[in-house]
């Protein structure tokens, strides 16, 4: 699992795309970041005229034992309840997935209860993680399996023809796990990274910080070993997203990274294979406290800033039309020559 | 023309929408600006579940006598050439209009040459403006007629069923006219407002500033009279956009304002009737120098920041999917009650 081959970017395709964009009927550079996106897409896919449709949306759901320590605004049952909501098409990510004609798949990678529905992909690694305040979240082999599940599920969607991958998650308690992971990866203070999650009070936030700080002291994590991080303080759905991103990168499929939790999963993917980063776009600037720090470490500049903090992949889905615009621009605009338009004097 | 009735926002519909959004299956406020957009759309349209599809894209093309003074990077012929490109579907705004399934219409409101094409709407007020460096750009009655043409063309699209209006423009030299208008409206120094347009050198920019400064001294404009501003230093396509926005506001149709030139047209619309502003969204933060100042005066916060500076309505079209996301969110998401999801503890 850990030794994944990710091809280098095809910079020559990107350069060709950049030169071609300069022949299109518009002042040079006047489409700003859309032009940059088109060039990046070309380098990722190796196609001067890259396509991004149809996109695929892969949502991983898993529970977190850490919610027993009172770190979340919502009860654990909400993970399963929201999973059903996803399956019935009522969640934000369903609405936005439909808007962009995405293939949508929900994976039960670790919900704490048994759930069955014809459209639910059953890949449960365990019935939720253990509370990492008291013990390791999962075993090392469970962590590896969760990454593997994500990898396989993304490969299946890719085999079905998706051209861009959006990752989402559902898991009450997962900002706590993500904050702990980010603290390990950055060495930053937990109090600088912890945020309101689904909406806790200031007092609950102080408690959340204390829980994470004590947990980190007790878990003895090797910050150089991403699987050690996942097994000790991670989440199953976070590991699933990490694996899925590695698969997308291995297949030259552009990845739209969502908010805080997804960005932490992206960081774990780059810890496993640094080239995974080359295939990622940062979709939006979340208002969740730690996101800016995570994004800085990932080294990407978000495309949108709409004060989102929902997760589920919703922000990435909302960002997708920009990638689509960029790909349509290069594919369908006329050139100065083809349109018979005079160039700059 | 000047006395247009624009209805007040239906704030009660907005408030109902806001309350309803808080029942949807997501943490309160977690969809950030998308929630604000949905509430604004509800207040504009008077519908708690507002629709924005299909959008309409109305592009006005007109020429500027001021290009004789050497203020633009491109020759005047490019206006007509690009108009043909629009009619053949090769411009950026065509590509993005198709992406959002918009009804697209191109109006010749003042191209300096005669152009004919089955899809071109012929509403030429005159063969381009006069150079406002030397004389008034047009007569007062021509200015009024250009606003009227825009109003009528928007009304026609609205009668055809469009639910959101995007305005675009084509007119070599129109950043010069827009900069002059903005200087009159704000009292700011021209040197603070003038930008690179389609791409001029620093030396050409200094020349552009001088031309505008001298022209403004000679035109004796009444800054309280928007029709005086348009007739003395305006553009026919700018006036057309102004009229179209007034029509949209009069019919409770949300308006997506594009970049610098379109924002100046929006300011003229609010000078004619201040309530027009209530029906506008600012789509993006252009890199054209004066745009931030124009946007500040309009009192709107742009939704995107992608370093665009093309015009044509392209930035507004690229922004449209966000309005669509907001309207789909409120229409199609499940509530906590309907989905059987537990609320915050």
PDB file of C-alpha atoms in Angstrom, chain B residues 120-259:
ATOM      1  CA  UNK B 120     -27.229  39.812 -34.190  1.00  0.00           C
ATOM      2  CA  UNK B 121     -29.839  42.074 -32.622  1.00  0.00           C
ATOM      3  CA  UNK B 122     -29.631  45.347 -34.563  1.00  0.00           C
ATOM      4  CA  UNK B 123     -30.281  48.263 -32.233  1.00  0.00           C
ATOM      5  CA  UNK B 124     -27.518  50.620 -33.331  1.00  0.00           C
ATOM      6  CA  UNK B 125     -27.951  54.058 -31.765  1.00  0.00           C
ATOM      7  CA  UNK B 126     -24.995  55.462 -33.692  1.00  0.00           C
ATOM      8  CA  UNK B 127     -21.822  54.311 -35.435  1.00  0.00           C
ATOM      9  CA  UNK B 128     -19.712  54.494 -32.294  1.00  0.00           C
ATOM     10  CA  UNK B 129     -19.341  57.439 -29.942  1.00  0.00           C
ATOM     11  CA  UNK B 130     -17.402  60.584 -30.772  1.00  0.00           C
ATOM     12  CA  UNK B 131     -14.023  61.075 -29.090  1.00  0.00           C
ATOM     13  CA  UNK B 132     -14.876  62.636 -25.726  1.00  0.00           C
ATOM     14  CA  UNK B 133     -11.407  64.139 -25.715  1.00  0.00           C
ATOM     15  CA  UNK B 134     -12.681  66.562 -28.336  1.00  0.00           C
ATOM     16  CA  UNK B 135     -16.470  66.598 -28.068  1.00  0.00           C
ATOM     17  CA  UNK B 136     -19.374  64.969 -26.265  1.00  0.00           C
ATOM     18  CA  UNK B 137     -19.483  61.213 -26.831  1.00  0.00           C
ATOM     19  CA  UNK B 138     -23.129  61.437 -27.923  1.00  0.00           C
ATOM     20  CA  UNK B 139     -26.168  63.669 -27.602  1.00  0.00           C
ATOM     21  CA  UNK B 140     -28.420  63.554 -24.590  1.00  0.00           C
ATOM     22  CA  UNK B 141     -31.204  61.924 -26.600  1.00  0.00           C
ATOM     23  CA  UNK B 142     -28.786  59.286 -27.905  1.00  0.00           C
ATOM     24  CA  UNK B 143     -27.763  58.540 -24.319  1.00  0.00           C
ATOM     25  CA  UNK B 144     -31.399  58.169 -23.299  1.00  0.00           C
ATOM     26  CA  UNK B 145     -32.093  55.982 -26.305  1.00  0.00           C
ATOM     27  CA  UNK B 146     -29.134  53.698 -25.501  1.00  0.00           C
ATOM     28  CA  UNK B 147     -30.444  53.213 -21.950  1.00  0.00           C
ATOM     29  CA  UNK B 148     -33.914  52.557 -23.396  1.00  0.00           C
ATOM     30  CA  UNK B 149     -32.540  49.965 -25.834  1.00  0.00           C
ATOM     31  CA  UNK B 150     -30.899  48.115 -22.960  1.00  0.00           C
ATOM     32  CA  UNK B 151     -34.103  48.269 -20.948  1.00  0.00           C
ATOM     33  CA  UNK B 152     -36.182  46.878 -23.799  1.00  0.00           C
ATOM     34  CA  UNK B 153     -33.765  44.100 -24.692  1.00  0.00           C
ATOM     35  CA  UNK B 154     -33.631  42.920 -21.086  1.00  0.00           C
ATOM     36  CA  UNK B 155     -37.420  43.034 -20.865  1.00  0.00           C
ATOM     37  CA  UNK B 156     -37.622  40.831 -23.931  1.00  0.00           C
ATOM     38  CA  UNK B 157     -35.288  38.233 -22.407  1.00  0.00           C
ATOM     39  CA  UNK B 158     -37.265  38.415 -19.158  1.00  0.00           C
ATOM     40  CA  UNK B 159     -40.503  37.838 -21.072  1.00  0.00           C
ATOM     41  CA  UNK B 160     -38.836  34.739 -22.530  1.00  0.00           C
ATOM     42  CA  UNK B 161     -38.459  33.402 -18.994  1.00  0.00           C
ATOM     43  CA  UNK B 162     -34.920  34.079 -17.819  1.00  0.00           C
ATOM     44  CA  UNK B 163     -34.561  34.150 -14.026  1.00  0.00           C
ATOM     45  CA  UNK B 164     -31.183  35.837 -13.616  1.00  0.00           C
ATOM     46  CA  UNK B 165     -29.527  38.461 -15.803  1.00  0.00           C
ATOM     47  CA  UNK B 166     -25.847  38.583 -16.729  1.00  0.00           C
ATOM     48  CA  UNK B 167     -24.593  41.640 -18.587  1.00  0.00           C
ATOM     49  CA  UNK B 168     -21.582  41.764 -20.807  1.00  0.00           C
ATOM     50  CA  UNK B 169     -19.912  44.240 -23.116  1.00  0.00           C
ATOM     51  CA  UNK B 170     -17.555  44.506 -26.024  1.00  0.00           C
ATOM     52  CA  UNK B 171     -16.090  47.819 -26.999  1.00  0.00           C
ATOM     53  CA  UNK B 172     -12.460  48.647 -27.626  1.00  0.00           C
ATOM     54  CA  UNK B 173     -11.729  51.721 -25.518  1.00  0.00           C
ATOM     55  CA  UNK B 174     -14.410  51.120 -22.933  1.00  0.00           C
ATOM     56  CA  UNK B 175     -12.106  50.986 -19.909  1.00  0.00           C
ATOM     57  CA  UNK B 176     -11.163  54.571 -20.816  1.00  0.00           C
ATOM     58  CA  UNK B 177     -14.791  55.661 -20.836  1.00  0.00           C
ATOM     59  CA  UNK B 178     -15.509  53.698 -17.637  1.00  0.00           C
ATOM     60  CA  UNK B 179     -12.525  55.201 -15.853  1.00  0.00           C
ATOM     61  CA  UNK B 180     -13.697  58.694 -16.795  1.00  0.00           C
ATOM     62  CA  UNK B 181     -17.215  57.923 -15.516  1.00  0.00           C
ATOM     63  CA  UNK B 182     -15.876  56.494 -12.272  1.00  0.00           C
ATOM     64  CA  UNK B 183     -13.688  59.562 -11.748  1.00  0.00           C
ATOM     65  CA  UNK B 184     -16.782  61.762 -12.080  1.00  0.00           C
ATOM     66  CA  UNK B 185     -18.863  59.584  -9.740  1.00  0.00           C
ATOM     67  CA  UNK B 186     -16.196  59.295  -7.048  1.00  0.00           C
ATOM     68  CA  UNK B 187     -14.171  62.466  -7.397  1.00  0.00           C
ATOM     69  CA  UNK B 188     -11.075  60.270  -7.250  1.00  0.00           C
ATOM     70  CA  UNK B 189      -7.944  61.064  -9.242  1.00  0.00           C
ATOM     71  CA  UNK B 190      -7.890  59.463 -12.689  1.00  0.00           C
ATOM     72  CA  UNK B 191      -4.384  58.124 -12.019  1.00  0.00           C
ATOM     73  CA  UNK B 192      -5.776  56.068  -9.149  1.00  0.00           C
ATOM     74  CA  UNK B 193      -8.497  54.540 -11.299  1.00  0.00           C
ATOM     75  CA  UNK B 194      -6.988  53.974 -14.735  1.00  0.00           C
ATOM     76  CA  UNK B 195      -5.731  50.476 -15.507  1.00  0.00           C
ATOM     77  CA  UNK B 196      -4.201  48.363 -18.209  1.00  0.00           C
ATOM     78  CA  UNK B 197      -7.465  47.555 -20.024  1.00  0.00           C
ATOM     79  CA  UNK B 198      -6.732  44.921 -22.647  1.00  0.00           C
ATOM     80  CA  UNK B 199      -3.021  45.328 -21.939  1.00  0.00           C
ATOM     81  CA  UNK B 200      -1.197  48.609 -22.461  1.00  0.00           C
ATOM     82  CA  UNK B 201       2.316  49.600 -21.377  1.00  0.00           C
ATOM     83  CA  UNK B 202       3.096  51.942 -18.468  1.00  0.00           C
ATOM     84  CA  UNK B 203       3.810  54.731 -20.939  1.00  0.00           C
ATOM     85  CA  UNK B 204       0.498  54.150 -22.702  1.00  0.00           C
ATOM     86  CA  UNK B 205      -1.195  54.143 -19.311  1.00  0.00           C
ATOM     87  CA  UNK B 206       0.248  57.573 -18.490  1.00  0.00           C
ATOM     88  CA  UNK B 207      -1.051  58.775 -21.849  1.00  0.00           C
ATOM     89  CA  UNK B 208      -4.497  57.279 -21.104  1.00  0.00           C
ATOM     90  CA  UNK B 209      -4.582  59.123 -17.769  1.00  0.00           C
ATOM     91  CA  UNK B 210      -3.644  62.421 -19.436  1.00  0.00           C
ATOM     92  CA  UNK B 211      -6.286  61.997 -22.125  1.00  0.00           C
ATOM     93  CA  UNK B 212      -8.995  61.322 -19.523  1.00  0.00           C
ATOM     94  CA  UNK B 213      -7.895  64.191 -17.260  1.00  0.00           C
ATOM     95  CA  UNK B 214      -7.908  66.709 -20.082  1.00  0.00           C
ATOM     96  CA  UNK B 215     -11.197  65.405 -21.440  1.00  0.00           C
ATOM     97  CA  UNK B 216     -12.865  65.748 -18.043  1.00  0.00           C
ATOM     98  CA  UNK B 217     -11.733  69.374 -17.816  1.00  0.00           C
ATOM     99  CA  UNK B 218     -13.326  70.110 -21.165  1.00  0.00           C
ATOM    100  CA  UNK B 219     -16.625  68.273 -20.871  1.00  0.00           C
ATOM    101  CA  UNK B 220     -18.224  70.227 -17.933  1.00  0.00           C
ATOM    102  CA  UNK B 221     -20.163  67.275 -16.586  1.00  0.00           C
ATOM    103  CA  UNK B 222     -22.918  67.474 -13.985  1.00  0.00           C
ATOM    104  CA  UNK B 223     -22.005  64.584 -11.667  1.00  0.00           C
ATOM    105  CA  UNK B 224     -25.592  64.486 -10.326  1.00  0.00           C
ATOM    106  CA  UNK B 225     -27.015  63.724 -13.765  1.00  0.00           C
ATOM    107  CA  UNK B 226     -26.265  60.183 -15.009  1.00  0.00           C
ATOM    108  CA  UNK B 227     -27.611  60.901 -18.503  1.00  0.00           C
ATOM    109  CA  UNK B 228     -25.286  63.909 -18.728  1.00  0.00           C
ATOM    110  CA  UNK B 229     -22.386  61.652 -17.722  1.00  0.00           C
ATOM    111  CA  UNK B 230     -23.297  59.042 -20.328  1.00  0.00           C
ATOM    112  CA  UNK B 231     -23.793  61.574 -23.111  1.00  0.00           C
ATOM    113  CA  UNK B 232     -20.540  63.408 -22.461  1.00  0.00           C
ATOM    114  CA  UNK B 233     -18.071  60.590 -21.690  1.00  0.00           C
ATOM    115  CA  UNK B 234     -20.041  57.361 -21.820  1.00  0.00           C
ATOM    116  CA  UNK B 235     -20.291  54.430 -24.118  1.00  0.00           C
ATOM    117  CA  UNK B 236     -23.322  53.104 -25.899  1.00  0.00           C
ATOM    118  CA  UNK B 237     -22.770  49.572 -24.599  1.00  0.00           C
ATOM    119  CA  UNK B 238     -22.298  50.934 -21.070  1.00  0.00           C
ATOM    120  CA  UNK B 239     -25.624  52.753 -21.315  1.00  0.00           C
ATOM    121  CA  UNK B 240     -27.223  49.583 -22.688  1.00  0.00           C
ATOM    122  CA  UNK B 241     -26.063  47.592 -19.672  1.00  0.00           C
ATOM    123  CA  UNK B 242     -27.357  50.332 -17.373  1.00  0.00           C
ATOM    124  CA  UNK B 243     -30.787  50.152 -18.965  1.00  0.00           C
ATOM    125  CA  UNK B 244     -30.843  46.369 -18.874  1.00  0.00           C
ATOM    126  CA  UNK B 245     -30.067  46.353 -15.144  1.00  0.00           C
ATOM    127  CA  UNK B 246     -32.883  48.807 -14.489  1.00  0.00           C
ATOM    128  CA  UNK B 247     -35.284  46.507 -16.341  1.00  0.00           C
ATOM    129  CA  UNK B 248     -34.120  43.470 -14.381  1.00  0.00           C
ATOM    130  CA  UNK B 249     -34.552  45.283 -11.068  1.00  0.00           C
ATOM    131  CA  UNK B 250     -38.001  46.524 -12.117  1.00  0.00           C
ATOM    132  CA  UNK B 251     -38.995  42.906 -12.755  1.00  0.00           C
ATOM    133  CA  UNK B 252     -37.380  41.484  -9.571  1.00  0.00           C
ATOM    134  CA  UNK B 253     -34.782  39.590 -11.618  1.00  0.00           C
ATOM    135  CA  UNK B 254     -31.419  39.108  -9.855  1.00  0.00           C
ATOM    136  CA  UNK B 255     -28.492  40.694 -11.678  1.00  0.00           C
ATOM    137  CA  UNK B 256     -24.952  39.308 -11.740  1.00  0.00           C
ATOM    138  CA  UNK B 257     -22.616  42.251 -12.218  1.00  0.00           C
ATOM    139  CA  UNK B 258     -19.387  41.431 -14.085  1.00  0.00           C
ATOM    140  CA  UNK B 259     -16.074  43.311 -13.871  1.00  0.00           C
TER     141      UNK B 259
END
